[in-house]
Amino acid sequence: MEIADVAMRYGGAEGTLALQGCSLSVQEGEFVAVVGPSGCGKSTLMRLVSGLWPASAGQVWVAGREVAGPVPLVGMAFQNPTLLPWRSILDNVMLPLEVVPAHRARLRAERAAYEAKAEALLKLVGLEGFGKRHPHQLSGGMQQRTSLCRALIHEPPLLMLDEPFSALDVFTREDLWAVLQDVWLERKPTVILVTHDLREAVYLADRVLVMSARPGRIIAERRVDFPRPRRLEATYDAEFNAVVAELRALIARARAGEEPDA
Amino acid sequence: MPDSRADSLATAARRQRRLEAALPWLVIGGAFFLWEAGVWLLGISPFILPAPSAVVQAGLRWWQPLMQDSLVTLGTTLLGFAMAIVFGLALGVAIGSSTLVYRGLYPLLIAFNSIPKVAVVPVLIVWFGIGIWPAVITAFLISFFPIVVNVATGIATVEPELRDVLRALGARPLDIVRKVGLPRAMPYFFASLKVAITVAFVGSIIAESVAPNAGIGRLMMVASSRFDVPLVFAGLVVTGVMGVLLYWIAERLERRVTGWATRGQEGLTPGG
Ligand SMILES: Nc1ncnc2c1ncn2[C@@H]1O[C@H](COP(=O)(O)OP(=O)(O)OP(=O)(O)O)[C@@H](O)[C@H]1O
Ligand SMILES: [Mg+2]
């Protein structure tokens, strides 16, 4: 995945300039975290990569092709789980299969196989046996797990996660970090994770990208080379904390850059 | 002693529910009683306000025409209402899923809805002649608006993120309406049915009294021209009863179809 000198302006010539001169590239199978000050255009970046909105300038390439519109190569999950309350958990997870052209044609004939796949995913995130329940019968953390399954069910090579854990309490969040790491180690999709939590970024990612204040662009990047699978306790090691502190300093500088403008 | 506490809680809840079920009847009974007592005590003439007993008497005496006419009104109302459902759903989906349609049609719709429908009835008579159609169309015209607005709201307020998830998967706008918009709009739709069915009655009765052809509206017009005020009131009561009945049916249906929208609250009353 490659983004070259992209700019994005909302709402006409006088609108908000959300991104400018933003370039980055992500290897296949890589896990990248994006951090930056609030409102710097992280969610905007996600929308551009998934082809939901065209960039005002510059180019976006995914899997060797320029993105011109939505391509069902991506799975997405957001801060709130956005499940459909009238569907069971299993049916929620299977929603993408009813939409993605390659799957919807085969869904009816191979329903059992697809259901088995969904059940396997639910098991992977620790929701075995909850398929028949409805979203309101699940806790917030369980709903977010479901949302993660929904993002994964059509086996997208690219997974876009926009602050998926930020509405959860610390313990649930850390559980889900482990779940996400397991999923990633097992299937090796390319992951772009937007987050405000530096511990989360360092724990999960191979590389952390830091964005400037609006208009956003990538101003720094930090490799994280801790061995996998990473353990949660390791997030309290001195080494780990040194990386977090370094990133924190970078973001503080990025925010200071916004001062004269504000 | 946790058991006996749970028991007493359950008993209290049962009592509460029984009271809730009986309350409407108590209130209606009380209102009629006050009305009767007031008429007798103040010596109000039956030409101004007949006592409930007089209304009941008139109702019993004229029960045959009352039944016939209310069946006619019920038929025209339901026909107009059915048309409003079909048209309202279609237009609501169109308006809710397309900003273009919304911008184009909404002002016109609002303007149209502000027109008092009594003023339209004469035009309808010119177009359709005296018969059931002016009443059917009036019931339709007056009741489709709430359906359109509610369905459109339900569809237009799909969370942008959910829309993004589906669009990123390659969903076409029609897919989004089918998979998310319509099911999401169902609670809004049923809520609007409850309003629409009651105003549909208003519509057909207006038309029946402006263009007296048949129906409870005509019956009341005829009765009032003969100064048979108790019969007029009997007509009003019958209309009210029909309205409540249809409202109740709509509510039952709503609960069956859109239970998911209120689920998660039903567990709150113990012993349910
Ligand atoms: N649909 C939109 N129309 C107009 N402006 C928008 C729209 N979406 C975002 N913006 C603007 O673009 C800028 C970047 O928004 P974006 O949502 O990408 O930020 P973000 O980095 O995700 O912020 P946060 O960390 O708070 O989620 C903001 O100033 C916002 O006001
Ligand atoms: Mg955001």
XYZ file of C-alpha atoms and ligand atoms in Angstrom:
566
model
C 0.000 0.000 0.000
C 1.354 3.344 -0.996
C 0.211 6.909 -0.474
C 1.995 9.577 -2.445
C 1.783 13.247 -1.551
C -1.910 13.137 -0.824
C -3.994 16.167 0.092
C -7.593 16.219 1.174
C -9.840 19.205 1.556
C -13.388 18.930 2.806
C -16.182 21.064 1.394
C -14.923 23.105 -1.544
C -12.000 25.487 -1.952
C -12.630 27.241 1.364
C -13.178 24.002 3.295
C -11.064 22.344 5.940
C -7.705 21.154 4.692
C -7.407 17.857 6.527
C -4.329 16.362 4.882
C -1.508 17.864 2.891
C 1.647 16.374 1.475
C 0.926 13.135 3.234
C 3.045 10.213 2.060
C 3.545 6.774 3.472
C 3.971 3.236 2.354
C 3.074 0.006 4.054
C 4.437 -3.430 3.203
C 2.189 -6.387 2.650
C 1.566 -8.170 5.932
C 2.935 -5.298 7.966
C 1.278 -3.959 11.107
C 1.398 -0.166 11.189
C 0.021 2.134 13.850
C -0.781 5.783 13.163
C -0.758 8.243 16.041
C -1.134 12.001 16.097
C -2.943 14.933 17.646
C -6.724 14.886 17.614
C -8.304 16.176 14.418
C -5.132 15.813 12.366
C -6.830 13.731 9.694
C -6.263 10.127 10.749
C -9.807 9.044 10.035
C -9.633 10.971 6.790
C -6.581 8.961 5.815
C -8.551 5.761 6.430
C -11.377 6.910 4.209
C -8.967 7.719 1.396
C -7.233 4.354 1.570
C -10.505 2.441 1.549
C -11.654 4.436 -1.456
C -14.687 5.936 0.256
C -13.681 9.425 -0.778
C -11.408 10.536 -3.550
C -8.295 12.466 -2.565
C -8.169 16.132 -3.588
C -4.610 15.636 -4.784
C -2.025 12.881 -4.932
C -2.420 9.163 -5.365
C -3.361 6.166 -3.293
C -2.226 2.713 -4.324
C -3.411 -0.515 -2.783
C -2.051 -3.879 -3.910
C -0.402 -2.362 -6.964
C -3.546 -0.582 -8.206
C -4.570 3.011 -7.906
C -7.655 3.395 -5.710
C -10.523 5.041 -7.574
C -13.473 3.807 -5.561
C -14.334 1.292 -2.868
C -12.531 -2.004 -3.286
C -13.621 -4.921 -1.156
C -10.033 -5.569 -0.162
C -10.473 -3.818 3.142
C -12.087 -4.744 6.411
C -12.935 -1.897 8.726
C -13.710 -1.478 12.413
C -14.387 1.732 14.281
C -14.528 3.116 17.778
C -18.152 2.093 18.203
C -19.028 -1.407 17.096
C -21.904 -0.353 14.755
C -23.597 -3.738 14.897
C -27.122 -4.204 13.569
C -29.361 -4.665 16.621
C -31.952 -6.768 14.794
C -29.425 -9.375 13.698
C -27.872 -12.130 15.759
C -24.135 -11.982 16.381
C -23.516 -14.629 13.753
C -25.600 -12.764 11.172
C -23.814 -9.554 12.023
C -20.463 -11.185 11.417
C -21.711 -12.565 8.104
C -23.003 -9.241 6.812
C -19.985 -8.562 4.557
C -20.534 -11.902 2.838
C -23.957 -10.722 1.721
C -22.404 -7.633 0.179
C -18.993 -8.466 -1.286
C -19.678 -9.536 -4.878
C -17.325 -12.521 -4.829
C -19.046 -14.026 -1.797
C -22.673 -13.065 -2.195
C -22.998 -15.245 -5.270
C -21.865 -18.319 -3.361
C -23.395 -17.570 0.021
C -26.638 -19.399 -0.552
C -25.068 -22.554 -1.878
C -22.283 -22.738 0.677
C -24.038 -21.281 3.671
C -22.922 -24.039 6.051
C -19.267 -23.627 5.152
C -19.486 -19.868 5.609
C -21.240 -20.261 8.930
C -18.507 -22.592 10.106
C -16.003 -19.930 9.123
C -17.843 -17.294 11.125
C -18.048 -19.605 14.135
C -14.319 -20.244 13.897
C -13.667 -16.499 13.906
C -15.922 -15.991 16.916
C -13.989 -18.703 18.682
C -10.724 -17.010 17.815
C -11.808 -13.802 19.579
C -13.271 -15.688 22.540
C -16.946 -15.508 21.640
C -17.600 -19.199 21.130
C -21.267 -20.031 21.634
C -22.512 -16.435 21.424
C -23.527 -16.592 17.757
C -27.250 -16.848 18.488
C -27.308 -13.899 20.880
C -28.215 -10.382 19.896
C -25.905 -7.380 20.297
C -27.810 -5.898 23.240
C -27.153 -9.084 25.195
C -23.388 -8.587 24.917
C -21.037 -6.277 26.778
C -19.257 -3.431 25.002
C -16.050 -5.429 24.770
C -17.861 -8.418 23.286
C -19.570 -6.181 20.742
C -16.208 -4.796 19.726
C -14.908 -8.336 19.287
C -17.889 -9.030 17.055
C -17.095 -5.933 15.051
C -13.553 -7.207 14.622
C -14.899 -10.528 13.336
C -17.106 -8.691 10.889
C -14.042 -6.862 9.596
C -12.217 -10.167 9.112
C -14.871 -12.528 7.750
C -14.248 -11.889 4.054
C -10.505 -12.354 4.618
C -9.497 -8.887 3.527
C -5.792 -8.482 2.827
C -6.004 -5.002 4.386
C -7.476 -4.289 7.792
C -8.254 -0.699 8.788
C -8.931 -0.099 12.443
C -9.909 3.400 13.569
C -9.498 3.604 17.344
C -11.277 0.264 17.759
C -10.487 -0.093 21.457
C -10.685 3.445 22.758
C -14.182 3.104 24.207
C -13.219 0.109 26.345
C -11.848 -0.205 29.852
C -8.146 -0.946 30.305
C -8.488 -4.668 31.024
C -10.828 -5.408 28.148
C -8.639 -3.340 25.902
C -5.524 -5.297 26.826
C -7.397 -8.567 26.256
C -8.286 -7.398 22.797
C -4.737 -6.336 22.041
C -3.749 -9.937 22.617
C -6.672 -11.131 20.481
C -5.700 -8.810 17.659
C -2.097 -9.902 17.833
C -3.183 -13.546 17.641
C -5.396 -12.856 14.664
C -2.631 -10.993 12.928
C -0.035 -13.675 13.615
C -2.389 -16.310 12.288
C -3.550 -14.594 9.100
C -0.966 -11.925 8.467
C -3.202 -9.254 6.935
C -1.798 -5.795 6.430
C -3.078 -3.723 9.330
C -3.352 0.035 9.730
C -4.377 0.896 13.257
C -5.278 4.436 14.260
C -4.981 4.969 17.987
C -4.457 7.549 20.705
C -2.921 5.023 23.036
C 0.854 4.928 22.626
C 1.193 1.713 24.641
C -1.275 0.111 22.285
C 0.634 1.346 19.254
C 3.999 0.113 20.520
C 2.636 -3.199 21.741
C 0.922 -4.091 18.486
C 2.760 -2.448 15.617
C 5.891 -3.163 13.636
C 6.093 0.514 12.868
C 4.500 3.593 14.437
C 3.838 6.624 12.252
C 3.423 10.048 13.823
C 1.258 12.653 12.135
C 1.524 16.421 12.387
C -1.283 18.685 13.483
C -3.771 19.661 10.776
C -3.187 19.656 7.832
C -1.857 16.225 8.609
C 1.177 14.527 7.146
C 3.589 11.921 8.438
C 6.401 13.675 10.305
C 8.161 10.771 11.960
C 8.230 7.020 12.151
C 9.588 4.593 14.702
C 10.301 0.919 14.124
C 9.366 -1.421 16.912
C 11.395 -4.606 16.820
C 10.343 -6.452 19.938
C 9.988 -10.176 19.260
C 6.565 -11.718 18.639
C 4.349 -12.820 20.150
C 4.701 -9.939 22.563
C 3.608 -10.388 26.130
C 1.445 -7.861 27.938
C 3.817 -7.736 30.904
C 6.517 -6.595 28.530
C 4.663 -3.301 28.125
C 6.025 -2.344 31.560
C 9.687 -3.045 30.684
C 12.140 -0.175 30.591
C 12.901 -0.769 26.919
C 9.240 -0.629 25.999
C 8.655 2.504 28.007
C 11.602 4.202 26.393
C 9.917 3.783 22.997
C 6.617 5.101 24.357
C 8.377 8.122 25.876
C 10.110 8.835 22.595
C 6.806 8.799 20.710
C 5.185 10.971 23.339
C 7.890 13.584 22.838
C 7.354 13.462 19.065
C 3.617 14.059 19.447
C 4.163 16.856 21.936
C 6.318 18.513 19.299
C 3.677 17.919 16.634
C 1.085 19.570 18.834
C 3.346 22.486 19.618
C 3.590 23.033 15.863
C -0.127 23.765 15.852
C 0.200 26.526 18.471
C 0.681 29.646 16.282
C -2.228 28.552 14.102
C -4.673 28.077 17.018
C -34.713 -14.230 53.539
C -33.810 -13.307 49.961
C -36.633 -15.482 48.649
C -39.445 -13.769 50.473
C -38.039 -10.419 49.425
C -38.028 -11.448 45.798
C -41.570 -12.740 46.299
C -42.867 -9.508 47.737
C -41.146 -7.597 44.944
C -42.828 -9.851 42.389
C -46.219 -9.388 44.082
C -45.789 -5.641 44.041
C -44.871 -5.757 40.368
C -47.915 -7.883 39.605
C -50.155 -5.457 41.429
C -48.585 -2.593 39.514
C -49.230 -4.331 36.200
C -52.828 -5.114 37.089
C -53.374 -1.481 37.982
C -51.806 -0.389 34.694
C -54.114 -2.701 32.752
C -57.214 -1.496 34.589
C -56.341 2.189 34.539
C -57.620 3.096 31.049
C -60.998 1.558 31.859
C -61.154 3.317 35.195
C -60.350 6.662 33.588
C -62.935 6.180 30.831
C -65.545 5.044 33.331
C -64.747 7.983 35.588
C -64.964 10.475 32.749
C -68.367 9.172 31.673
C -69.552 9.284 35.254
C -68.479 12.899 35.700
C -70.063 13.796 32.377
C -73.377 12.165 33.337
C -73.347 13.745 36.801
C -72.439 17.160 35.388
C -75.252 17.093 32.836
C -77.804 16.130 35.479
C -76.591 18.510 38.159
C -76.282 21.526 35.862
C -79.442 20.647 33.968
C -77.778 20.952 30.552
C -80.159 20.565 27.629
C -79.599 17.449 25.465
C -79.393 19.765 22.431
C -76.204 21.227 23.834
C -74.632 18.238 25.543
C -76.504 14.962 25.868
C -75.699 12.775 28.865
C -73.861 9.495 28.163
C -77.014 7.567 29.004
C -78.869 9.485 26.277
C -76.020 8.801 23.859
C -76.180 5.089 24.635
C -79.937 5.118 24.130
C -79.594 6.829 20.759
C -76.891 4.353 19.846
C -79.073 1.382 20.693
C -82.047 2.819 18.893
C -80.144 3.528 15.699
C -77.691 0.674 15.932
C -78.357 -0.605 12.424
C -77.529 2.548 10.470
C -74.707 3.180 12.907
C -73.185 -0.227 12.151
C -73.664 0.114 8.414
C -72.218 3.573 8.234
C -69.290 2.830 10.472
C -68.446 -0.214 8.355
C -68.453 2.000 5.279
C -66.177 4.484 7.026
C -63.937 1.697 8.242
C -63.652 0.373 4.691
C -62.839 3.736 3.089
C -60.374 4.530 5.876
C -58.554 1.236 5.546
C -58.406 1.549 1.776
C -56.946 5.040 1.987
C -54.623 3.903 4.736
C -53.369 0.967 2.677
C -52.622 3.326 -0.196
C -50.812 5.624 2.230
C -48.664 2.729 3.458
C -47.577 1.691 -0.026
C -46.981 5.212 -1.265
C -45.511 6.429 2.024
C -43.003 3.588 2.223
C -41.877 4.065 -1.360
C -41.547 7.826 -1.098
C -39.956 7.592 2.344
C -37.292 5.224 1.047
C -36.619 7.501 -1.925
C -36.369 10.632 0.194
C -34.353 8.984 2.929
C -31.763 7.445 0.653
C -31.206 10.247 -1.824
C -30.313 13.812 -0.898
C -31.324 14.846 -4.378
C -34.876 13.557 -3.986
C -34.977 15.004 -0.490
C -33.958 18.484 -1.608
C -36.287 18.355 -4.563
C -39.425 17.001 -2.962
C -39.394 17.974 0.676
C -40.499 21.618 0.324
C -43.342 20.546 -1.923
C -44.390 17.844 0.523
C -44.438 20.263 3.417
C -46.401 22.803 1.448
C -48.861 20.120 0.498
C -49.213 18.896 4.032
C -50.009 22.399 5.255
C -53.084 22.589 3.025
C -56.221 21.853 5.059
C -57.648 18.750 3.479
C -61.229 20.034 3.858
C -60.354 22.460 1.091
C -59.315 19.620 -1.189
C -62.494 17.578 -0.866
C -64.576 19.699 -3.299
C -61.834 19.297 -5.890
C -61.860 15.550 -5.330
C -65.610 15.522 -5.845
C -65.190 17.312 -9.137
C -62.622 14.737 -10.174
C -64.127 11.533 -8.826
C -67.788 12.404 -8.352
C -69.811 11.590 -5.271
C -68.957 8.106 -4.027
C -66.417 6.491 -1.793
C -63.390 7.816 -3.665
C -63.286 11.357 -2.272
C -63.246 9.846 1.234
C -60.645 7.218 0.346
C -58.376 9.796 -1.263
C -58.767 12.248 1.606
C -57.861 9.527 4.100
C -54.853 8.709 1.932
C -53.759 12.335 1.520
C -53.939 13.087 5.189
C -52.205 9.926 6.422
C -49.285 9.379 4.061
C -47.251 12.327 5.285
C -46.318 10.998 8.737
C -45.337 7.690 7.138
C -43.069 9.378 4.591
C -41.371 11.545 7.192
C -40.729 8.687 9.598
C -39.488 6.195 7.046
C -37.221 8.833 5.528
C -35.835 9.712 8.952
C -35.138 6.067 9.760
C -33.260 5.565 6.536
C -31.382 8.858 6.523
C -30.053 8.410 10.053
C -28.053 5.248 9.371
C -24.744 5.740 11.186
C -22.148 7.125 8.785
C -19.611 4.582 10.001
C -21.898 1.678 9.241
C -22.477 3.164 5.813
C -18.705 3.391 5.386
C -18.219 -0.239 6.395
C -20.727 -1.351 3.774
C -19.599 1.015 1.050
C -16.001 -0.039 1.531
C -17.156 -3.598 0.886
C -18.534 -2.547 -2.460
C -22.192 -2.264 -1.409
C -24.419 -0.359 -3.797
C -26.803 2.239 -2.368
C -29.660 -0.204 -2.869
C -27.830 -2.831 -0.781
C -27.427 -0.352 2.047
C -31.122 0.498 1.974
C -32.078 -3.166 1.937
C -29.675 -4.488 4.539
C -29.616 -1.557 6.927
C -31.926 1.297 6.002
C -35.219 -0.555 5.802
C -34.856 -2.734 8.905
C -33.634 0.303 10.787
C -36.616 2.343 9.610
C -39.146 -0.267 10.753
C -39.624 1.090 14.302
C -40.103 4.567 12.828
C -42.503 3.157 10.266
C -44.682 1.434 12.843
C -44.644 4.438 15.110
C -45.958 6.458 12.168
C -48.673 3.883 11.431
C -50.198 4.594 14.811
C -50.450 8.279 14.001
C -51.463 7.668 10.397
C -54.365 5.334 11.150
C -55.982 7.823 13.500
C -55.650 10.745 11.102
C -56.910 8.556 8.261
C -60.216 8.418 10.131
C -60.212 12.174 10.387
C -59.704 12.342 6.624
C -62.495 10.034 5.583
C -64.981 11.547 8.038
C -64.176 15.052 6.843
C -64.821 13.977 3.278
C -68.028 12.183 4.257
C -69.381 15.278 5.928
C -68.429 17.646 3.111
C -69.746 15.306 0.448
C -72.462 13.341 2.239
C -72.622 10.063 0.405
C -72.326 7.350 3.019
C -70.432 6.635 6.191
C -70.397 7.802 9.745
C -69.587 11.384 8.700
C -72.761 11.598 6.677
C -74.743 10.008 9.485
C -73.561 12.679 11.868
C -74.350 15.443 9.364
C -77.875 14.097 8.897
C -78.379 13.664 12.628
C -77.247 17.179 13.418
C -79.498 18.675 10.757
C -82.350 16.957 12.603
C -81.005 18.264 15.919
C -80.523 14.679 17.054
C -77.475 15.596 19.100
C -77.358 12.303 21.044
C -77.013 10.415 17.754
C -74.217 12.746 16.681
C -72.426 11.870 19.890
C -73.097 8.174 19.354
C -71.379 8.527 15.985
C -68.426 10.235 17.633
C -68.142 7.469 20.204
C -68.247 4.741 17.553
C -65.541 6.557 15.591
C -63.386 6.823 18.692
C -63.801 3.117 19.396
C -62.779 2.209 15.851
C -59.742 4.480 16.120
C -58.637 2.871 19.377
C -59.122 -0.615 17.931
C -56.991 0.061 14.874
C -54.362 1.797 16.959
C -54.226 -1.269 19.142
C -53.792 -3.549 16.144
C -50.989 -1.347 14.834
C -49.286 -1.463 18.206
C -49.520 -5.252 18.422
C -47.985 -5.541 14.987
C -45.246 -3.120 15.907
C -44.276 -5.179 18.928
C -44.078 -8.372 16.922
C -42.044 -6.967 14.066
C -39.713 -4.559 15.817
C -39.215 -6.217 19.169
C -35.464 -5.739 18.792
C -35.827 -1.986 19.169
C -37.229 -2.221 22.689
C -35.497 -5.378 23.822
C -33.125 -4.997 26.701
C -35.784 -3.091 28.629
C -38.252 -5.900 29.110
C -36.063 -7.578 31.718
C -36.494 -4.618 34.048
C -39.816 -5.614 35.553
C -39.314 -8.622 37.807
C -41.425 -11.695 37.211
C -41.898 -10.858 33.516
N -17.145 14.908 6.607
C -16.393 15.986 6.913
N -16.724 17.212 6.415
C -15.968 18.291 6.711
N -14.888 18.275 7.485
C -14.506 17.096 8.005
C -15.241 15.884 7.750
N -14.631 14.874 8.395
C -13.580 15.417 9.031
N -13.487 16.745 8.786
C -12.436 17.652 9.279
O -11.197 17.136 8.881
C -10.256 17.215 9.934
C -9.662 15.863 10.201
O -10.668 14.987 10.644
P -10.422 13.460 11.032
O -11.710 12.889 11.433
O -9.701 12.810 9.916
O -9.451 13.625 12.288
P -8.858 12.493 13.231
O -7.380 12.599 13.145
O -9.461 11.177 12.932
O -9.319 13.005 14.651
P -9.570 12.136 15.956
O -8.236 11.720 16.421
O -10.208 13.102 16.897
O -10.461 11.008 15.580
C -10.988 17.790 11.130
O -10.626 19.145 11.259
C -12.433 17.686 10.790
O -13.117 18.830 11.259
Mg -10.850 9.873 13.993
